Amino acid sequence: MTATRTHVEYFVDGMDCASCVQKVERMVATLPGTADVKTSFTKQTLHLSLDESRTPRHTLEKNLKALGYTPNPLTPAPTPPAPPSVSAPTLEYFVDGMDCASCVQKVERMVATLPGTTDVKTSFAKQTLRLTLDESRTSRHTLETNLKNLGYAPSALTPPAPTLDDAANAPHSAPVSVPPAIHAKPWYAAGQGRLVVSSGALLALAFLFSFIEPRLATVGYVAATLLGTWPLARKASASARLGDPFSINMLVSIAAIGAVLIGQAPEGAVVVFFFAIGELLEGVAAGKARAGIQALAALAPKTALVLHGDHQHEVPVDQLEIGQQVLVRPGDRVPSDGTILTGTSSVDDSPVTGESVPVTKTVGDPVYAGSINTDGALTVRVDKTAADNTIARIIHLVEEAESSKAPTARFIDRFSRVYTPGVVLVAALVAVVPPLLFGAQWYPWIYKGISLLLIGCPCALVLSVPAAVTSAISAGTRRGLLIKGGAALETIGRVTTIAFDKTGTLTAGKPRVTNVIPLDAAPNDVLRLAAAVETGSNHPLALAIVQHAKTEGLTLPGAQNAQALPGRAATALIEGRSLAVGSPRYAAETTRLPADTLASIAALEAQGRTVVVLMDGPRPLGLIALRDEPRPDASAAIQDLKALGIRPLMLTGDNARTGAAIAADLGLDVQAELLPEDKLNVIQHLKTTGRVAMVGDGINDAPALALSDVGIAMGGGTEVALETADVALLQGRVSGVPNLVRLSRATMSNIRLNIAFALGLKLIFLITTLLGYTNLWMAILADTGATAIVTANALRLLSWKGQPQPAQAAPRPTSTPARA
């Protein structure tokens, strides 16, 4: 019988810390029929594949609620198809207060429960909700009431199309303008914040009564302890029922209740108060990471100037359609990904690529949403909608990056599964063994046992890895290093070899024709026929030959039966002749080239040029030499990698002499004349001696990128680069590679420091506890303090800037690209 799996996604309200994620993952692991589980504590989401014949959806939701979280389905259960709508106007609201990702998810969840709603689009940056509503199934009033019940104030932005009901009733609310402010929720408005405030107030009140009426003070301390322990105990109980008996909540609950039972209610109250503060700090840290992502989204403008003939009008960017033309004035941000139709200007792409130096762009060049047009007016054709532009995709990928855990994070998860029960066992032995076996007093040893429970809380340990990884990914994104997960981030710092593709990676990928050498045809015929063969090909060499022929004003004949032989040649039927444009190696396989022709090829290749041969059957008609330009920062980046102890290596399909000339110029080793499958073999061999990263342009090198330990795409913000590889260098600079290594190593140093600090502090307090120097509040302070310090240390990575990169300079001529 084949299982029917459903992909389900939840917004899990309250799952906003690393330990929360761990609890949820452990619970889900106990349920049969679950797979592909992905969690995110910054987005508070849970994704999984669920076989509902083994575990019903309501069981999963019930278990999440038992753990203390509120699951809100983002992928509602399938419903029967609705009858055809007779009235389905499009509504758009400004939703005051819907200013965060979780708010958007709550609204989307609510809307998903309403029958007759389709095409729902939300934006927390603009605080807007747009949808098509079948008012015969759900009234507009119901929608607005539900939004208000969620705590938001909806205001209609555009009057909906009139319906029969509308005609009979009073006019609806008038359009309103969009308030610009985006407010962050105060920490005390959240549930954890209210718990901290209430338990702290009770604790302070009890402390004051200790000077006035000590008996009432004891009551206050007990009340504060119970108030803070109650939610922890509920979660601990739920975890225990779901197969995770040794949770952090259980440790703190036992310690707090134990303190009350042995007459130390004041210390019990302090314990739960400090623990609540620690959890609040975790939420604040996650909120800081979310704020960084939201700030990125806020870079995109809210409106665009759409051109219609000789007039223009302003529209929300969400309403932009592909193919529309927009005006981008000097100083404006580009509203959407597009192509420049008219104008020339310096464009600051730093929101997308991290490149701080503006780049001059003109007709035909791409621009990205959020980029700043510094001078000259531009007319831009919209190529992507707001939901699909580059900056939106970057935000999505960064948020998804959390799902890919670093190996160290996985180890910590496994370790904590053993560590926490071990802490409970040791605490129990400390509390029981001395009185039972050696006749020691019960009170001091129970007290020490309770202290050990608190000291052993793994909060800081669990938080040490995800907090650092999240901060590092966020810092890298702001500097044009798009890292798709903790696994890639951790691995890149450990590679011993980094292999580079040549064309489009170490070189700019824009070759130019430098020599046309006739052998058995006129020079113009050599260029004309070769360009005709290459017409239709997207290979950089082909584009360069065709462009050169056009520049020379040549008329290209038609081509038939055009074919590409990857890594070898392009062939076509031109003017009744079967012609081929291929590498010298391909030509040598076809015919015997004259000695003087071979000498000419060797001389050009020794100068770093790539040579192609135009063949008419076995007869060579001429040679064409081309030259590519190395990226301005390539040589410095190669030397930088060597200084970091990494071996750079160039893999190219170009001939050995050309490859050697370019490699010598840049200062790295080379393996040349490689077909795509040869590159795979080289990567496979290199992996036997250590970890390998492959840097390519994300198009032709996809297999090698996939085979390497870390695939790095030289992106420049292209769609392909964002989709392929583990890392995309959005700036299109080779110097991003050593910076990537530095970021990885800085992150791992941060993680190691966090782990050493967390464990070291616990070891110190373990010893002082056994010696009788540590009381309960000091024990919880050891855990909460360690959590706060580990979080603060991880957040330092947000300010990581990497090695300063030189400004883009004019490329210098040296080398040539390969056909492979």
PDB file of C-alpha atoms in Angstrom, residues 194-416:
ATOM      1  CA  ARG A 194       4.082  39.491  30.849  1.00  0.00           C
ATOM      2  CA  LEU A 195       5.364  36.489  32.816  1.00  0.00           C
ATOM      3  CA  VAL A 196       8.630  38.300  33.590  1.00  0.00           C
ATOM      4  CA  VAL A 197       6.791  41.442  34.669  1.00  0.00           C
ATOM      5  CA  SER A 198       4.219  39.643  36.848  1.00  0.00           C
ATOM      6  CA  SER A 199       6.660  37.250  38.533  1.00  0.00           C
ATOM      7  CA  GLY A 200       9.152  40.101  39.001  1.00  0.00           C
ATOM      8  CA  ALA A 201       6.456  42.281  40.570  1.00  0.00           C
ATOM      9  CA  LEU A 202       5.441  39.523  42.973  1.00  0.00           C
ATOM     10  CA  LEU A 203       9.091  38.914  43.830  1.00  0.00           C
ATOM     11  CA  ALA A 204       9.679  42.606  44.542  1.00  0.00           C
ATOM     12  CA  LEU A 205       6.477  42.825  46.595  1.00  0.00           C
ATOM     13  CA  ALA A 206       7.482  39.816  48.663  1.00  0.00           C
ATOM     14  CA  PHE A 207      10.912  41.328  49.220  1.00  0.00           C
ATOM     15  CA  LEU A 208       9.334  44.540  50.538  1.00  0.00           C
ATOM     16  CA  PHE A 209       7.008  42.578  52.843  1.00  0.00           C
ATOM     17  CA  SER A 210      10.027  40.741  54.256  1.00  0.00           C
ATOM     18  CA  PHE A 211      10.824  43.989  56.080  1.00  0.00           C
ATOM     19  CA  ILE A 212       7.235  44.605  57.176  1.00  0.00           C
ATOM     20  CA  GLU A 213       5.574  41.229  57.713  1.00  0.00           C
ATOM     21  CA  PRO A 214       7.855  38.219  57.032  1.00  0.00           C
ATOM     22  CA  ARG A 215       4.949  35.734  57.038  1.00  0.00           C
ATOM     23  CA  LEU A 216       3.284  37.555  54.163  1.00  0.00           C
ATOM     24  CA  ALA A 217       6.628  37.716  52.423  1.00  0.00           C
ATOM     25  CA  THR A 218       6.824  33.930  52.427  1.00  0.00           C
ATOM     26  CA  VAL A 219       3.397  33.748  50.837  1.00  0.00           C
ATOM     27  CA  GLY A 220       4.521  36.199  48.185  1.00  0.00           C
ATOM     28  CA  TYR A 221       7.655  34.211  47.418  1.00  0.00           C
ATOM     29  CA  VAL A 222       5.654  30.996  47.127  1.00  0.00           C
ATOM     30  CA  ALA A 223       3.115  32.718  44.861  1.00  0.00           C
ATOM     31  CA  ALA A 224       5.890  34.110  42.657  1.00  0.00           C
ATOM     32  CA  THR A 225       7.469  30.664  42.441  1.00  0.00           C
ATOM     33  CA  LEU A 226       4.212  28.943  41.530  1.00  0.00           C
ATOM     34  CA  LEU A 227       3.318  31.641  39.019  1.00  0.00           C
ATOM     35  CA  GLY A 228       6.637  31.231  37.229  1.00  0.00           C
ATOM     36  CA  THR A 229       6.697  27.451  37.530  1.00  0.00           C
ATOM     37  CA  TRP A 230       3.157  26.772  36.289  1.00  0.00           C
ATOM     38  CA  PRO A 231       3.820  27.291  32.542  1.00  0.00           C
ATOM     39  CA  LEU A 232       7.120  25.455  32.827  1.00  0.00           C
ATOM     40  CA  ALA A 233       5.516  22.512  34.584  1.00  0.00           C
ATOM     41  CA  ARG A 234       2.772  22.277  31.960  1.00  0.00           C
ATOM     42  CA  LYS A 235       5.327  22.181  29.174  1.00  0.00           C
ATOM     43  CA  ALA A 236       7.499  19.710  31.075  1.00  0.00           C
ATOM     44  CA  SER A 237       4.507  17.442  31.618  1.00  0.00           C
ATOM     45  CA  ALA A 238       3.580  17.585  27.955  1.00  0.00           C
ATOM     46  CA  SER A 239       7.146  16.838  26.913  1.00  0.00           C
ATOM     47  CA  ALA A 240       7.262  13.873  29.247  1.00  0.00           C
ATOM     48  CA  ARG A 241       4.015  12.496  27.806  1.00  0.00           C
ATOM     49  CA  LEU A 242       5.452  12.875  24.323  1.00  0.00           C
ATOM     50  CA  GLY A 243       8.664  11.015  25.021  1.00  0.00           C
ATOM     51  CA  ASP A 244      10.995  13.798  26.171  1.00  0.00           C
ATOM     52  CA  PRO A 245      10.985  13.530  29.980  1.00  0.00           C
ATOM     53  CA  PHE A 246      14.309  15.275  30.557  1.00  0.00           C
ATOM     54  CA  SER A 247      13.529  18.722  29.218  1.00  0.00           C
ATOM     55  CA  ILE A 248      14.933  22.017  30.445  1.00  0.00           C
ATOM     56  CA  ASN A 249      11.502  22.938  31.753  1.00  0.00           C
ATOM     57  CA  MET A 250      11.483  19.783  33.820  1.00  0.00           C
ATOM     58  CA  LEU A 251      14.855  20.625  35.407  1.00  0.00           C
ATOM     59  CA  VAL A 252      13.773  24.129  36.379  1.00  0.00           C
ATOM     60  CA  SER A 253      10.340  22.997  37.576  1.00  0.00           C
ATOM     61  CA  ILE A 254      11.788  20.351  39.880  1.00  0.00           C
ATOM     62  CA  ALA A 255      14.370  22.785  41.204  1.00  0.00           C
ATOM     63  CA  ALA A 256      11.812  25.523  41.910  1.00  0.00           C
ATOM     64  CA  ILE A 257       9.288  23.198  43.553  1.00  0.00           C
ATOM     65  CA  GLY A 258      12.080  21.493  45.487  1.00  0.00           C
ATOM     66  CA  ALA A 259      13.258  24.851  46.780  1.00  0.00           C
ATOM     67  CA  VAL A 260       9.774  25.606  48.107  1.00  0.00           C
ATOM     68  CA  LEU A 261       9.518  22.167  49.736  1.00  0.00           C
ATOM     69  CA  ILE A 262      12.778  22.566  51.630  1.00  0.00           C
ATOM     70  CA  GLY A 263      11.784  26.052  52.822  1.00  0.00           C
ATOM     71  CA  GLN A 264      13.723  28.114  50.297  1.00  0.00           C
ATOM     72  CA  ALA A 265      10.793  29.803  48.558  1.00  0.00           C
ATOM     73  CA  PRO A 266      12.719  33.080  48.051  1.00  0.00           C
ATOM     74  CA  GLU A 267      15.397  31.266  46.098  1.00  0.00           C
ATOM     75  CA  GLY A 268      12.779  29.312  44.169  1.00  0.00           C
ATOM     76  CA  ALA A 269      11.130  32.592  43.130  1.00  0.00           C
ATOM     77  CA  VAL A 270      14.479  33.993  42.022  1.00  0.00           C
ATOM     78  CA  VAL A 271      15.163  30.825  40.037  1.00  0.00           C
ATOM     79  CA  VAL A 272      11.989  31.000  37.927  1.00  0.00           C
ATOM     80  CA  PHE A 273      12.314  34.787  37.553  1.00  0.00           C
ATOM     81  CA  PHE A 274      15.856  34.566  36.188  1.00  0.00           C
ATOM     82  CA  PHE A 275      14.888  31.652  33.959  1.00  0.00           C
ATOM     83  CA  ALA A 276      11.997  33.681  32.529  1.00  0.00           C
ATOM     84  CA  ILE A 277      14.424  36.541  31.847  1.00  0.00           C
ATOM     85  CA  GLY A 278      16.742  34.109  30.069  1.00  0.00           C
ATOM     86  CA  GLU A 279      13.949  32.905  27.807  1.00  0.00           C
ATOM     87  CA  LEU A 280      12.952  36.496  27.162  1.00  0.00           C
ATOM     88  CA  LEU A 281      16.518  37.316  26.103  1.00  0.00           C
ATOM     89  CA  GLU A 282      16.462  34.419  23.669  1.00  0.00           C
ATOM     90  CA  GLY A 283      13.314  35.837  22.126  1.00  0.00           C
ATOM     91  CA  VAL A 284      14.909  39.277  21.910  1.00  0.00           C
ATOM     92  CA  ALA A 285      17.947  37.786  20.149  1.00  0.00           C
ATOM     93  CA  ALA A 286      15.705  36.024  17.639  1.00  0.00           C
ATOM     94  CA  GLY A 287      13.802  39.263  17.150  1.00  0.00           C
ATOM     95  CA  LYS A 288      17.053  41.062  16.388  1.00  0.00           C
ATOM     96  CA  ALA A 289      17.809  38.539  13.656  1.00  0.00           C
ATOM     97  CA  ARG A 290      14.278  38.976  12.292  1.00  0.00           C
ATOM     98  CA  ALA A 291      14.718  42.743  12.342  1.00  0.00           C
ATOM     99  CA  GLY A 292      17.742  42.403  10.082  1.00  0.00           C
ATOM    100  CA  ILE A 293      15.693  40.502   7.525  1.00  0.00           C
ATOM    101  CA  GLN A 294      12.814  42.977   7.789  1.00  0.00           C
ATOM    102  CA  ALA A 295      15.243  45.853   7.265  1.00  0.00           C
ATOM    103  CA  LEU A 296      16.347  44.194   4.043  1.00  0.00           C
ATOM    104  CA  ALA A 297      12.742  43.969   2.872  1.00  0.00           C
ATOM    105  CA  ALA A 298      12.173  47.599   3.785  1.00  0.00           C
ATOM    106  CA  LEU A 299      14.846  48.658   1.282  1.00  0.00           C
ATOM    107  CA  ALA A 300      12.464  48.065  -1.610  1.00  0.00           C
ATOM    108  CA  PRO A 301      10.330  51.141  -2.364  1.00  0.00           C
ATOM    109  CA  LYS A 302       6.613  51.021  -1.742  1.00  0.00           C
ATOM    110  CA  THR A 303       5.496  52.712  -4.957  1.00  0.00           C
ATOM    111  CA  ALA A 304       6.621  53.034  -8.570  1.00  0.00           C
ATOM    112  CA  LEU A 305       6.100  55.582 -11.352  1.00  0.00           C
ATOM    113  CA  VAL A 306       4.513  53.657 -14.219  1.00  0.00           C
ATOM    114  CA  LEU A 307       4.814  55.202 -17.694  1.00  0.00           C
ATOM    115  CA  HIS A 308       1.805  55.237 -20.022  1.00  0.00           C
ATOM    116  CA  GLY A 309       2.731  57.063 -23.208  1.00  0.00           C
ATOM    117  CA  ASP A 310       3.510  60.649 -22.303  1.00  0.00           C
ATOM    118  CA  HIS A 311       2.127  60.526 -18.785  1.00  0.00           C
ATOM    119  CA  GLN A 312       2.979  58.689 -15.602  1.00  0.00           C
ATOM    120  CA  HIS A 313       1.182  57.688 -12.432  1.00  0.00           C
ATOM    121  CA  GLU A 314       2.211  56.235  -9.095  1.00  0.00           C
ATOM    122  CA  VAL A 315       1.143  52.703  -8.153  1.00  0.00           C
ATOM    123  CA  PRO A 316       2.040  50.315  -5.311  1.00  0.00           C
ATOM    124  CA  VAL A 317       4.927  48.046  -6.329  1.00  0.00           C
ATOM    125  CA  ASP A 318       2.773  45.013  -5.549  1.00  0.00           C
ATOM    126  CA  GLN A 319       0.613  45.997  -8.508  1.00  0.00           C
ATOM    127  CA  LEU A 320       3.474  46.182 -10.996  1.00  0.00           C
ATOM    128  CA  GLU A 321       3.140  43.746 -13.874  1.00  0.00           C
ATOM    129  CA  ILE A 322       5.840  42.175 -15.998  1.00  0.00           C
ATOM    130  CA  GLY A 323       6.478  44.220 -19.121  1.00  0.00           C
ATOM    131  CA  GLN A 324       5.383  47.561 -17.688  1.00  0.00           C
ATOM    132  CA  GLN A 325       7.782  50.484 -17.986  1.00  0.00           C
ATOM    133  CA  VAL A 326       8.682  52.519 -14.901  1.00  0.00           C
ATOM    134  CA  LEU A 327      10.563  55.770 -14.456  1.00  0.00           C
ATOM    135  CA  VAL A 328      13.396  55.744 -11.904  1.00  0.00           C
ATOM    136  CA  ARG A 329      14.440  59.308 -11.096  1.00  0.00           C
ATOM    137  CA  PRO A 330      17.854  60.266  -9.689  1.00  0.00           C
ATOM    138  CA  GLY A 331      17.925  59.411  -5.995  1.00  0.00           C
ATOM    139  CA  ASP A 332      15.038  56.922  -6.273  1.00  0.00           C
ATOM    140  CA  ARG A 333      15.249  53.253  -5.461  1.00  0.00           C
ATOM    141  CA  VAL A 334      14.531  50.822  -8.283  1.00  0.00           C
ATOM    142  CA  PRO A 335      11.012  49.443  -7.635  1.00  0.00           C
ATOM    143  CA  SER A 336      11.454  46.016  -9.231  1.00  0.00           C
ATOM    144  CA  ASP A 337      13.944  43.806 -11.038  1.00  0.00           C
ATOM    145  CA  GLY A 338      14.122  44.918 -14.643  1.00  0.00           C
ATOM    146  CA  THR A 339      16.117  45.966 -17.678  1.00  0.00           C
ATOM    147  CA  ILE A 340      17.153  49.502 -18.562  1.00  0.00           C
ATOM    148  CA  LEU A 341      15.415  50.697 -21.730  1.00  0.00           C
ATOM    149  CA  THR A 342      16.678  54.278 -21.814  1.00  0.00           C
ATOM    150  CA  GLY A 343      19.218  56.302 -19.886  1.00  0.00           C
ATOM    151  CA  THR A 344      22.631  55.873 -18.281  1.00  0.00           C
ATOM    152  CA  SER A 345      23.317  56.238 -14.585  1.00  0.00           C
ATOM    153  CA  SER A 346      25.417  55.055 -11.662  1.00  0.00           C
ATOM    154  CA  VAL A 347      23.442  52.473  -9.717  1.00  0.00           C
ATOM    155  CA  ASP A 348      24.193  51.441  -6.145  1.00  0.00           C
ATOM    156  CA  ASP A 349      23.400  47.708  -5.934  1.00  0.00           C
ATOM    157  CA  SER A 350      24.500  47.372  -2.302  1.00  0.00           C
ATOM    158  CA  PRO A 351      21.046  46.275  -1.035  1.00  0.00           C
ATOM    159  CA  VAL A 352      21.304  43.185  -3.248  1.00  0.00           C
ATOM    160  CA  THR A 353      25.014  42.556  -3.762  1.00  0.00           C
ATOM    161  CA  GLY A 354      26.611  44.339  -0.812  1.00  0.00           C
ATOM    162  CA  GLU A 355      28.777  46.168  -3.360  1.00  0.00           C
ATOM    163  CA  SER A 356      29.148  49.682  -1.958  1.00  0.00           C
ATOM    164  CA  VAL A 357      30.637  51.257  -5.097  1.00  0.00           C
ATOM    165  CA  PRO A 358      27.986  52.368  -7.614  1.00  0.00           C
ATOM    166  CA  VAL A 359      28.234  50.763 -11.048  1.00  0.00           C
ATOM    167  CA  THR A 360      27.534  52.629 -14.279  1.00  0.00           C
ATOM    168  CA  LYS A 361      24.628  50.991 -16.089  1.00  0.00           C
ATOM    169  CA  THR A 362      23.039  51.755 -19.391  1.00  0.00           C
ATOM    170  CA  VAL A 363      20.577  50.382 -21.929  1.00  0.00           C
ATOM    171  CA  GLY A 364      20.269  46.612 -21.743  1.00  0.00           C
ATOM    172  CA  ASP A 365      21.799  46.258 -18.268  1.00  0.00           C
ATOM    173  CA  PRO A 366      19.799  44.584 -15.481  1.00  0.00           C
ATOM    174  CA  VAL A 367      18.806  46.447 -12.316  1.00  0.00           C
ATOM    175  CA  TYR A 368      17.523  45.070  -9.032  1.00  0.00           C
ATOM    176  CA  ALA A 369      14.698  46.110  -6.743  1.00  0.00           C
ATOM    177  CA  GLY A 370      16.031  48.218  -3.883  1.00  0.00           C
ATOM    178  CA  SER A 371      19.099  49.490  -5.779  1.00  0.00           C
ATOM    179  CA  ILE A 372      19.616  53.259  -5.682  1.00  0.00           C
ATOM    180  CA  ASN A 373      19.766  55.286  -8.861  1.00  0.00           C
ATOM    181  CA  THR A 374      22.368  57.927  -7.963  1.00  0.00           C
ATOM    182  CA  ASP A 375      22.181  60.183 -11.036  1.00  0.00           C
ATOM    183  CA  GLY A 376      20.480  60.232 -14.502  1.00  0.00           C
ATOM    184  CA  ALA A 377      16.838  59.222 -15.012  1.00  0.00           C
ATOM    185  CA  LEU A 378      16.248  55.647 -16.174  1.00  0.00           C
ATOM    186  CA  THR A 379      13.375  53.973 -17.935  1.00  0.00           C
ATOM    187  CA  VAL A 380      13.183  50.370 -16.766  1.00  0.00           C
ATOM    188  CA  ARG A 381      11.130  47.479 -18.075  1.00  0.00           C
ATOM    189  CA  VAL A 382       9.730  45.371 -15.214  1.00  0.00           C
ATOM    190  CA  ASP A 383      11.001  41.771 -15.482  1.00  0.00           C
ATOM    191  CA  LYS A 384       9.875  40.414 -12.105  1.00  0.00           C
ATOM    192  CA  THR A 385       6.907  41.002  -9.829  1.00  0.00           C
ATOM    193  CA  ALA A 386       7.448  42.266  -6.287  1.00  0.00           C
ATOM    194  CA  ALA A 387       6.935  38.786  -4.861  1.00  0.00           C
ATOM    195  CA  ASP A 388       9.525  37.251  -7.167  1.00  0.00           C
ATOM    196  CA  ASN A 389      12.251  39.875  -7.345  1.00  0.00           C
ATOM    197  CA  THR A 390      15.826  39.218  -6.297  1.00  0.00           C
ATOM    198  CA  ILE A 391      15.607  40.845  -2.885  1.00  0.00           C
ATOM    199  CA  ALA A 392      12.458  38.857  -2.034  1.00  0.00           C
ATOM    200  CA  ARG A 393      14.193  35.655  -3.089  1.00  0.00           C
ATOM    201  CA  ILE A 394      17.250  36.512  -1.002  1.00  0.00           C
ATOM    202  CA  ILE A 395      15.067  37.067   2.055  1.00  0.00           C
ATOM    203  CA  HIS A 396      13.325  33.757   1.456  1.00  0.00           C
ATOM    204  CA  LEU A 397      16.614  31.880   1.041  1.00  0.00           C
ATOM    205  CA  VAL A 398      18.109  33.417   4.180  1.00  0.00           C
ATOM    206  CA  GLU A 399      15.055  32.429   6.183  1.00  0.00           C
ATOM    207  CA  GLU A 400      15.196  28.927   4.753  1.00  0.00           C
ATOM    208  CA  ALA A 401      18.923  28.693   5.551  1.00  0.00           C
ATOM    209  CA  GLU A 402      18.094  27.983   9.183  1.00  0.00           C
ATOM    210  CA  SER A 403      16.636  24.639   8.209  1.00  0.00           C
ATOM    211  CA  SER A 404      20.038  23.366   7.153  1.00  0.00           C
ATOM    212  CA  LYS A 405      21.725  22.661  10.453  1.00  0.00           C
ATOM    213  CA  ALA A 406      25.467  22.774  10.853  1.00  0.00           C
ATOM    214  CA  PRO A 407      27.104  19.458  11.787  1.00  0.00           C
ATOM    215  CA  THR A 408      28.096  20.996  15.104  1.00  0.00           C
ATOM    216  CA  ALA A 409      24.457  21.899  15.789  1.00  0.00           C
ATOM    217  CA  ARG A 410      23.418  18.317  15.094  1.00  0.00           C
ATOM    218  CA  PHE A 411      26.128  17.100  17.461  1.00  0.00           C
ATOM    219  CA  ILE A 412      24.921  19.461  20.187  1.00  0.00           C
ATOM    220  CA  ASP A 413      21.383  18.160  19.696  1.00  0.00           C
ATOM    221  CA  ARG A 414      22.558  14.571  20.090  1.00  0.00           C
ATOM    222  CA  PHE A 415      24.798  15.484  23.026  1.00  0.00           C
ATOM    223  CA  SER A 416      22.023  17.264  24.907  1.00  0.00           C
TER     224      SER A 416
END
